Short mmCIF file of C-alpha atoms in Angstrom, two decimals:
data_model
loop_
_atom_site.label_atom_id
_atom_site.label_comp_id
_atom_site.label_asym_id
_atom_site.label_seq_id
_atom_site.Cartn_x
_atom_site.Cartn_y
_atom_site.Cartn_z
CA UNK A 1381 0.00 0.00 0.00
CA UNK A 1382 2.77 2.48 0.92
CA UNK A 1383 4.59 1.70 -2.32
CA UNK A 1384 1.53 2.75 -4.32
CA UNK A 1385 0.99 5.97 -2.36
CA UNK A 1386 4.66 7.02 -2.28
CA UNK A 1387 6.01 6.70 -5.82
CA UNK A 1388 9.51 5.36 -6.28
CA UNK A 1389 11.82 7.35 -8.53
CA UNK A 1390 14.92 6.00 -10.27
CA UNK A 1391 16.38 9.48 -10.67
CA UNK A 1392 19.74 9.65 -8.84
CA UNK A 1393 19.78 11.71 -5.67
CA UNK A 1394 21.31 15.12 -6.33
CA UNK A 1395 20.89 14.88 -10.11
CA UNK A 1396 20.32 18.23 -11.86
CA UNK A 1397 16.76 19.17 -12.84
CA UNK A 1398 15.60 17.97 -16.22
CA UNK A 1399 17.45 14.64 -16.12
CA UNK A 1400 15.22 12.06 -17.85
CA UNK A 1401 15.06 8.60 -16.27
CA UNK A 1402 12.30 6.13 -17.09
CA UNK A 1403 11.05 4.67 -13.76
CA UNK A 1404 9.55 1.45 -15.15
CA UNK A 1405 10.98 -1.73 -16.62
CA UNK A 1406 12.67 -1.75 -19.99
CA UNK A 1407 10.44 -2.63 -22.94
CA UNK A 1408 11.19 -3.85 -26.43
CA UNK A 1409 8.06 -2.34 -27.98
CA UNK A 1410 8.54 0.89 -29.94
CA UNK A 1411 6.90 4.12 -28.89
CA UNK A 1412 3.63 4.57 -30.82
CA UNK A 1413 2.68 8.04 -32.08
CA UNK A 1414 -0.81 8.30 -33.55
CA UNK A 1415 -1.39 11.51 -35.44
CA UNK A 1416 -4.64 13.31 -36.23
CA UNK A 1417 -4.44 16.34 -38.52
CA UNK A 1418 -7.84 17.90 -39.06
CA UNK A 1419 -9.93 20.90 -39.97
CA UNK A 1420 -13.68 21.47 -40.26
CA UNK A 1421 -14.02 19.35 -43.41
CA UNK A 1422 -11.24 16.73 -43.36
CA UNK A 1423 -9.25 14.56 -40.98
CA UNK A 1424 -6.03 12.70 -41.65
CA UNK A 1425 -4.95 9.82 -39.40
CA UNK A 1426 -1.39 8.53 -39.45
CA UNK A 1427 1.45 7.07 -37.38
CA UNK A 1428 4.83 8.76 -37.13
CA UNK A 1429 8.17 8.12 -35.56
CA UNK A 1430 10.06 10.75 -33.62
CA UNK A 1431 12.55 11.10 -36.50
CA UNK A 1432 9.72 12.10 -38.85
CA UNK A 1433 8.51 15.00 -36.70
CA UNK A 1434 10.76 17.73 -38.16
CA UNK A 1435 9.80 16.94 -41.77
CA UNK A 1436 6.10 16.06 -41.31
CA UNK A 1437 4.94 18.57 -38.73
CA UNK A 1438 4.47 22.12 -39.97
CA UNK A 1439 3.94 24.46 -37.03
CA UNK A 1440 1.03 26.86 -37.19
CA UNK A 1441 -0.96 25.22 -39.99
CA UNK A 1442 -3.52 22.42 -39.57
CA UNK A 1443 -4.69 21.47 -36.08
CA UNK A 1444 -2.66 18.44 -35.02
CA UNK A 1445 -3.10 15.91 -32.22
CA UNK A 1446 -0.14 13.65 -31.43
CA UNK A 1447 -1.07 10.78 -29.11
CA UNK A 1448 2.11 9.21 -27.71
CA UNK A 1449 1.86 5.76 -26.11
CA UNK A 1450 4.98 4.44 -24.38
CA UNK A 1451 7.46 6.46 -22.34
CA UNK A 1452 10.24 3.89 -22.03
CA UNK A 1453 12.33 5.34 -24.88
CA UNK A 1454 13.89 8.44 -23.34
CA UNK A 1455 15.66 9.42 -26.56
CA UNK A 1456 12.34 9.49 -28.42
CA UNK A 1457 10.90 11.69 -25.69
CA UNK A 1458 13.86 14.06 -26.04
CA UNK A 1459 13.33 14.31 -29.81
CA UNK A 1460 9.66 15.14 -29.29
CA UNK A 1461 10.69 17.76 -26.75
CA UNK A 1462 13.16 19.33 -29.17
CA UNK A 1463 10.62 19.37 -32.01
CA UNK A 1464 8.01 21.23 -29.95
CA UNK A 1465 10.31 23.23 -27.64
CA UNK A 1466 9.06 21.43 -24.53
CA UNK A 1467 10.90 22.45 -21.36
CA UNK A 1468 13.11 19.71 -19.83
CA UNK A 1469 11.23 20.02 -16.53
CA UNK A 1470 8.00 19.16 -18.35
CA UNK A 1471 9.65 16.10 -19.89
CA UNK A 1472 10.83 15.11 -16.42
CA UNK A 1473 7.26 15.43 -15.11
CA UNK A 1474 6.01 13.22 -17.95
CA UNK A 1475 8.37 10.47 -16.75
CA UNK A 1476 7.44 10.90 -13.09
CA UNK A 1477 4.32 8.78 -12.40
CA UNK A 1478 3.77 10.25 -8.95
CA UNK A 1479 2.89 13.73 -10.21
CA UNK A 1480 -0.22 15.35 -8.75
CA UNK A 1481 -2.94 16.35 -11.17
CA UNK A 1482 -2.17 19.92 -12.20
CA UNK A 1483 -2.18 22.49 -14.98
CA UNK A 1484 0.80 24.78 -15.55
CA UNK A 1485 2.16 27.19 -18.14
CA UNK A 1486 5.64 26.63 -19.58
CA UNK A 1487 7.10 28.99 -22.18
CA UNK A 1488 4.06 29.30 -24.42
CA UNK A 1489 2.72 25.82 -23.66
CA UNK A 1490 -0.05 24.70 -21.34
CA UNK A 1491 0.73 21.45 -19.49
CA UNK A 1492 -2.09 19.36 -17.98
CA UNK A 1493 -1.36 16.29 -15.84
CA UNK A 1494 -4.25 13.96 -14.94
CA UNK A 1495 -4.72 10.35 -13.82
CA UNK A 1496 -6.49 7.62 -15.75
CA UNK A 1497 -8.11 5.31 -13.16
CA UNK A 1498 -9.25 1.70 -13.64
CA UNK A 1499 -10.95 -0.40 -10.94
CA UNK A 1500 -10.77 -4.18 -11.31
CA UNK A 1501 -13.55 -5.83 -9.28
CA UNK A 1502 -11.93 -9.25 -9.55
CA UNK A 1503 -8.63 -8.29 -7.96
CA UNK A 1504 -10.06 -5.33 -6.00
CA UNK A 1505 -7.24 -3.09 -7.27
CA UNK A 1506 -7.34 0.49 -8.55
CA UNK A 1507 -4.87 0.98 -11.41
CA UNK A 1508 -3.40 4.41 -12.08
CA UNK A 1509 -2.01 5.55 -15.43
CA UNK A 1510 -0.67 9.08 -15.67
CA UNK A 1511 -1.77 11.15 -18.67
CA UNK A 1512 0.06 14.33 -19.65
CA UNK A 1513 -1.50 16.73 -22.17
CA UNK A 1514 0.53 19.54 -23.71
CA UNK A 1515 -1.42 22.27 -25.48
CA UNK A 1516 0.37 24.56 -27.90
CA UNK A 1517 -0.41 26.80 -30.84
CA UNK A 1518 -2.39 24.59 -33.27
CA UNK A 1519 -1.09 21.36 -31.74
CA UNK A 1520 -1.77 19.12 -28.78
CA UNK A 1521 0.33 16.19 -27.52
CA UNK A 1522 -0.88 13.52 -25.11
CA UNK A 1523 1.52 11.16 -23.34
CA UNK A 1524 0.65 7.79 -21.77
CA UNK A 1525 2.83 4.88 -20.74
CA UNK A 1526 0.34 2.06 -21.37
CA UNK A 1527 -1.99 1.57 -24.35
CA UNK A 1528 -5.67 1.91 -23.46
CA UNK A 1529 -8.90 2.81 -25.24
CA UNK A 1530 -9.30 5.90 -23.06
CA UNK A 1531 -9.39 8.38 -25.95
CA UNK A 1532 -11.19 6.17 -28.47
CA UNK A 1533 -14.48 8.16 -28.14
CA UNK A 1534 -12.58 11.34 -29.03
CA UNK A 1535 -10.96 9.65 -32.03
CA UNK A 1536 -14.37 8.50 -33.25
CA UNK A 1537 -15.73 12.03 -32.97
CA UNK A 1538 -12.80 13.29 -35.05
CA UNK A 1539 -13.27 10.59 -37.68
CA UNK A 1540 -17.04 11.08 -37.94
CA UNK A 1541 -17.08 14.84 -37.46
CA UNK A 1542 -19.70 14.63 -34.72
CA UNK A 1543 -20.28 17.76 -32.67
CA UNK A 1544 -18.00 20.78 -32.73
CA UNK A 1545 -14.67 19.05 -32.26
CA UNK A 1546 -13.41 19.55 -35.85
CA UNK A 1547 -14.85 23.04 -36.11
CA UNK A 1548 -13.12 24.36 -33.01
CA UNK A 1549 -9.45 24.79 -32.17
CA UNK A 1550 -7.09 22.44 -30.36
CA UNK A 1551 -8.13 23.99 -27.04
CA UNK A 1552 -11.54 22.37 -27.54
CA UNK A 1553 -9.79 19.07 -28.26
CA UNK A 1554 -7.91 19.51 -24.97
CA UNK A 1555 -11.27 19.95 -23.25
CA UNK A 1556 -12.58 16.79 -24.93
CA UNK A 1557 -9.58 14.77 -23.68
CA UNK A 1558 -9.87 16.11 -20.14
CA UNK A 1559 -13.62 15.51 -20.13
CA UNK A 1560 -13.04 11.94 -21.33
CA UNK A 1561 -10.71 11.27 -18.39
CA UNK A 1562 -13.03 12.84 -15.81
CA UNK A 1563 -16.14 11.09 -17.16
CA UNK A 1564 -14.37 7.76 -16.80
CA UNK A 1565 -14.14 8.40 -13.05
CA UNK A 1566 -17.94 8.14 -12.87
CA UNK A 1567 -17.88 4.66 -14.43
CA UNK A 1568 -15.20 3.47 -12.04
CA UNK A 1569 -17.11 4.87 -9.07
CA UNK A 1570 -20.24 3.07 -10.26
CA UNK A 1571 -18.30 -0.21 -10.17
CA UNK A 1572 -17.01 0.59 -6.69
CA UNK A 1573 -20.55 1.50 -5.63
CA UNK A 1574 -21.86 -1.87 -6.85
CA UNK A 1575 -19.10 -3.65 -4.94
CA UNK A 1576 -19.99 -1.59 -1.86
CA UNK A 1577 -23.65 -2.63 -2.12
CA UNK A 1578 -22.67 -6.30 -2.27
CA UNK A 1579 -20.41 -5.91 0.73
CA UNK A 1580 -23.16 -4.13 2.65
CA UNK A 1581 -25.51 -7.08 2.09
CA UNK A 1582 -22.80 -9.47 3.27
CA UNK A 1583 -21.99 -7.40 6.36
CA UNK A 1584 -25.63 -7.04 7.42
CA UNK A 1585 -26.18 -10.77 6.82
CA UNK A 1586 -23.61 -13.22 8.13
CA UNK A 1587 -20.17 -11.69 7.51
CA UNK A 1588 -17.09 -13.90 7.48
CA UNK A 1589 -13.33 -13.43 7.16
CA UNK A 1590 -13.55 -13.13 3.35
CA UNK A 1591 -16.00 -10.24 3.70
CA UNK A 1592 -13.59 -8.52 6.05
CA UNK A 1593 -10.72 -8.94 3.59
CA UNK A 1594 -12.77 -7.54 0.69
CA UNK A 1595 -13.95 -4.63 2.80
CA UNK A 1596 -10.43 -3.79 3.92
CA UNK A 1597 -9.15 -4.05 0.33
CA UNK A 1598 -11.88 -1.73 -0.96
CA UNK A 1599 -11.16 0.87 1.73
CA UNK A 1600 -7.47 0.73 0.83
CA UNK A 1601 -8.17 1.18 -2.88
CA UNK A 1602 -10.49 4.11 -2.18
CA UNK A 1603 -7.52 5.87 -0.60
CA UNK A 1604 -5.51 5.28 -3.79
CA UNK A 1605 -8.45 6.53 -5.90
CA UNK A 1606 -8.86 9.62 -3.74
CA UNK A 1607 -5.15 10.47 -3.89
CA UNK A 1608 -5.21 10.29 -7.69
CA UNK A 1609 -8.42 12.26 -8.21
CA UNK A 1610 -8.44 14.81 -5.39
CA UNK A 1611 -6.19 17.42 -7.13
CA UNK A 1612 -8.21 17.21 -10.37
CA UNK A 1613 -10.69 19.82 -9.15
CA UNK A 1614 -7.94 22.36 -8.61
CA UNK A 1615 -6.29 21.57 -11.96
CA UNK A 1616 -9.53 21.86 -13.96
CA UNK A 1617 -10.57 24.95 -12.02
CA UNK A 1618 -7.31 26.62 -13.04
CA UNK A 1619 -8.09 25.83 -16.69
CA UNK A 1620 -11.54 27.38 -16.35
CA UNK A 1621 -10.14 30.56 -14.79
CA UNK A 1622 -7.07 30.73 -17.03
CA UNK A 1623 -6.43 33.86 -19.06
CA UNK A 1624 -3.93 31.99 -21.24
CA UNK A 1625 -4.53 32.87 -24.92
CA UNK A 1626 -4.28 29.16 -25.78
CA UNK A 1627 -7.74 28.69 -24.22
CA UNK A 1628 -10.51 30.82 -25.70
CA UNK A 1629 -13.40 32.09 -23.62
CA UNK A 1630 -15.80 29.82 -25.47
CA UNK A 1631 -13.77 26.77 -24.49
CA UNK A 1632 -13.27 27.97 -20.90
CA UNK A 1633 -17.03 27.60 -20.40
CA UNK A 1634 -16.74 23.89 -21.16
CA UNK A 1635 -13.94 23.51 -18.63
CA UNK A 1636 -16.39 24.94 -16.10
CA UNK A 1637 -18.65 21.96 -16.80
CA UNK A 1638 -15.73 19.56 -16.24
CA UNK A 1639 -14.99 21.38 -12.98
CA UNK A 1640 -18.56 20.75 -11.82
CA UNK A 1641 -18.14 17.06 -12.66
CA UNK A 1642 -14.92 16.91 -10.65
CA UNK A 1643 -16.72 18.37 -7.63
CA UNK A 1644 -19.45 15.72 -7.97
CA UNK A 1645 -16.81 13.01 -8.17
CA UNK A 1646 -15.13 14.16 -4.97
CA UNK A 1647 -18.52 14.20 -3.22
CA UNK A 1648 -19.16 10.62 -4.35
CA UNK A 1649 -15.71 9.54 -3.18
CA UNK A 1650 -16.23 11.03 0.27
CA UNK A 1651 -19.68 9.44 0.51
CA UNK A 1652 -18.31 6.01 -0.41
CA UNK A 1653 -15.47 6.37 2.08
CA UNK A 1654 -17.94 7.20 4.85
CA UNK A 1655 -20.13 4.24 3.87
CA UNK A 1656 -17.14 1.90 3.91
CA UNK A 1657 -16.02 3.23 7.29
CA UNK A 1658 -19.54 2.68 8.65
CA UNK A 1659 -19.55 -0.84 7.23
CA UNK A 1660 -16.25 -1.57 8.94
CA UNK A 1661 -17.68 -0.40 12.25
CA UNK A 1662 -20.80 -2.47 11.60
CA UNK A 1663 -18.69 -5.54 10.84
CA UNK A 1664 -16.66 -5.14 14.03
CA UNK A 1665 -19.88 -4.63 16.02
CA UNK A 1666 -21.37 -7.75 14.42
CA UNK A 1667 -18.31 -9.81 15.35
CA UNK A 1668 -18.42 -8.41 18.88
CA UNK A 1669 -22.14 -9.16 19.19
CA UNK A 1670 -21.64 -12.72 18.04
CA UNK A 1671 -18.87 -13.14 20.58
CA UNK A 1672 -21.11 -11.67 23.28
CA UNK A 1673 -23.90 -14.10 22.35
CA UNK A 1674 -21.49 -17.00 22.61
CA UNK A 1675 -20.21 -15.79 25.97
CA UNK A 1676 -23.79 -15.32 27.20
CA UNK A 1677 -24.72 -18.90 26.36
CA UNK A 1678 -21.58 -20.23 28.01
CA UNK A 1679 -22.21 -18.08 31.09
CA UNK A 1680 -25.81 -19.33 31.40
CA UNK A 1681 -24.65 -22.94 31.12
CA UNK A 1682 -22.00 -22.35 33.77
CA UNK A 1683 -24.54 -20.58 36.02
CA UNK A 1684 -26.99 -23.49 35.77
CA UNK A 1685 -24.30 -25.97 36.74
CA UNK A 1686 -23.14 -24.00 39.79
CA UNK A 1687 -26.06 -25.14 42.10
CA UNK A 1688 -26.03 -28.59 40.48
CA UNK A 1689 -22.33 -28.91 41.23
CA UNK A 1690 -22.99 -27.73 44.79
CA UNK A 1691 -25.66 -30.41 45.35
CA UNK A 1692 -23.46 -33.08 43.79
CA UNK A 1693 -20.56 -31.92 45.94
CA UNK A 1694 -22.54 -32.05 49.17
CA UNK A 1695 -23.75 -35.60 48.60
CA UNK A 1696 -20.41 -36.66 47.27
CA UNK A 1697 -18.64 -35.98 50.55
CA UNK A 1698 -17.18 -39.14 52.08
CA UNK A 1699 -18.60 -38.93 55.62
CA UNK A 1700 -19.60 -42.04 57.58
CA UNK A 1701 -22.83 -40.61 58.97
CA UNK A 1702 -25.03 -39.08 56.23
CA UNK A 1703 -28.70 -40.00 56.90
CA UNK A 1704 -29.73 -39.51 53.25
CA UNK A 1705 -27.31 -42.18 52.06
CA UNK A 1706 -29.37 -44.90 53.74
CA UNK A 1707 -32.74 -43.66 52.48
CA UNK A 1708 -34.21 -45.86 49.76
CA UNK A 1709 -35.40 -42.95 47.55
CA UNK A 1710 -32.55 -40.54 48.32
CA UNK A 1711 -30.81 -40.94 44.95
CA UNK A 1712 -33.93 -40.32 42.80
CA UNK A 1713 -34.88 -37.46 45.12
CA UNK A 1714 -31.51 -35.74 44.65
CA UNK A 1715 -31.71 -36.22 40.88
CA UNK A 1716 -35.20 -34.75 40.90
CA UNK A 1717 -33.97 -31.80 42.97
CA UNK A 1718 -31.18 -31.16 40.47
CA UNK A 1719 -33.61 -31.34 37.54
CA UNK A 1720 -36.00 -29.00 39.34
CA UNK A 1721 -33.25 -26.47 40.10
CA UNK A 1722 -31.95 -26.57 36.51
CA UNK A 1723 -35.44 -26.22 35.02
CA UNK A 1724 -36.27 -23.42 37.43
CA UNK A 1725 -33.19 -21.48 36.43
CA UNK A 1726 -33.96 -21.95 32.72
CA UNK A 1727 -37.49 -20.66 33.31
CA UNK A 1728 -36.13 -17.65 35.18
CA UNK A 1729 -33.62 -16.84 32.43
CA UNK A 1730 -36.31 -17.04 29.75
CA UNK A 1731 -38.60 -14.81 31.80
CA UNK A 1732 -35.81 -12.23 32.00
CA UNK A 1733 -35.32 -12.69 28.21
CA UNK A 1734 -31.71 -13.68 28.69
CA UNK A 1735 -32.35 -16.70 26.47
#
């Protein structure tokens, strides 16, 4: 759990700022760059390599979206940075998976860092994939380490020309990408909510050790989810209030809508955390109540046997002169007395509703 909250960096201690070190394992797969060049009437989809950027990208012409998947090739990342004049500190942030969600301005570029979140109900694990979006003049670049279908709805809108996405500038495309990430949070929270409902039924029924493990795992993953999503409100709010010329006033209104969604998401997260905390208390109370019921039954049994043991002890003493020992009906009488005492105590306990 601590390893997922505190990110581990492979950057050497004391290294100068801007040093690029990939924190993950080495991969043989090449970095994939999917390109969309579009205007109001046409869209061109292609795949480039970093070496092709200088000859194929013409700054300031057609709106261009470069979707980069794979961050393991540091040299490729450097070439992209050189082609678009991306500050080395921004490139370092792209390679640092523990970055908080934020939006910053760097030398004519707008940098947006968000988290793509996936909840797996089978393993009860929240997966985090950092997404960095760089908005420039007539271009936008998105960086991800793992291939996902996160932006497929946006690609389909570009291909089909649905809505305003091809009629507006790249700032509107940036909004569409951010909105896609934030909307996905709702789907993941729905899955967590369904898991919470199932756990609630199990806790209020007959909870067992497996229920406790699932409940603890879900509470732990909610902390990971909250850490990833909590700064999103601030980052999107900064985009809405930004006076950066890269974001027009018409597009800023849409970022306001994403901001409202981020507030709703945080409210849902806090509600789910409170529900899970209440369920944990309910589970512990249920276990304690079951233990108390067991102890009550054992105490009643022991209490019933106290007078019976006393009677048996009295008539089990090895004295020579005990008149009852020579009586013909003494043994059945003592047994009857013990049965009467035991039955009387059971009746009394039931009357007091202790049984």
